[in-house]
């Protein structure tokens, strides 16, 4: 059963703590992406990776970090430097530059 | 120039009616225009997409109309059903991996 998995579905974090969100895909896609979604807003690109061991900043990369050590995995770390981290985080992947397939998302809440 | 403006923010349609959502862009280099459908608490799913070499694309009850000169494109949902109630996002990209999303339209189809 191919697809994109994100874990956990819900995540709670205390202020000042770093937290890592998991994203795994078994679609054999080269490219992977992380988006942030806030209520009533569209999706904003945080980071994307076109190939293993390479990634680029998106529009709102400050306070976030990523790694791409394996083709299947693209974890996102929300650091304490991110001033307003409470949001819905979406991971996506694509074989080519167009059709992006999204995971189910992780809802992060900072307490 | 990188923005995609989407309207309306919300839309209420009676069952069987036509739902119309509009998007406008500035960057003439955009060459791929997808529409995504998102249900609450889920990741977006690709609904239909168009390239600027055609003016219309139809898939079942969903149609994209594209006006290159006006830099506008729209989604039409014919015979709208309560199951179509969701948030719809338009997006655009220009020969890259970066999709620029509109702010979304929340559609409610009343029975």
Short mmCIF file of C-alpha atoms in Angstrom, two decimals, chain B residues 2 4 7 16 20 23 28 31 34 36-37 41 43 49 56-57 65 74 81 83 86 97 101-103 106:
data_model
loop_
_atom_site.label_atom_id
_atom_site.label_comp_id
_atom_site.label_asym_id
_atom_site.label_seq_id
_atom_site.Cartn_x
_atom_site.Cartn_y
_atom_site.Cartn_z
CA UNK B 2 4.62 35.26 -6.71
CA UNK B 4 -1.96 33.58 -6.31
CA UNK B 7 -11.84 34.06 -4.19
CA UNK B 16 -27.31 20.29 -7.62
CA UNK B 20 -17.36 28.44 -9.01
CA UNK B 23 -7.92 32.43 -8.94
CA UNK B 28 3.33 35.04 -16.60
CA UNK B 31 3.02 27.06 -16.44
CA UNK B 34 -3.46 22.48 -10.09
CA UNK B 36 -6.44 20.59 -4.54
CA UNK B 37 -9.34 19.42 -2.35
CA UNK B 41 -7.98 17.20 9.37
CA UNK B 43 -3.95 16.41 3.67
CA UNK B 49 -4.69 20.40 -13.14
CA UNK B 56 -10.42 24.18 -20.50
CA UNK B 57 -10.05 20.76 -18.92
CA UNK B 65 -11.32 27.18 -17.20
CA UNK B 74 -11.33 28.94 -12.23
CA UNK B 81 -23.10 17.39 -3.84
CA UNK B 83 -19.84 15.25 -0.30
CA UNK B 86 -14.40 20.80 1.59
CA UNK B 97 9.30 22.34 -7.63
CA UNK B 101 -0.95 28.20 -3.17
CA UNK B 102 -4.00 30.42 -2.99
CA UNK B 103 -5.56 31.09 0.41
CA UNK B 106 -14.35 26.74 2.05
#
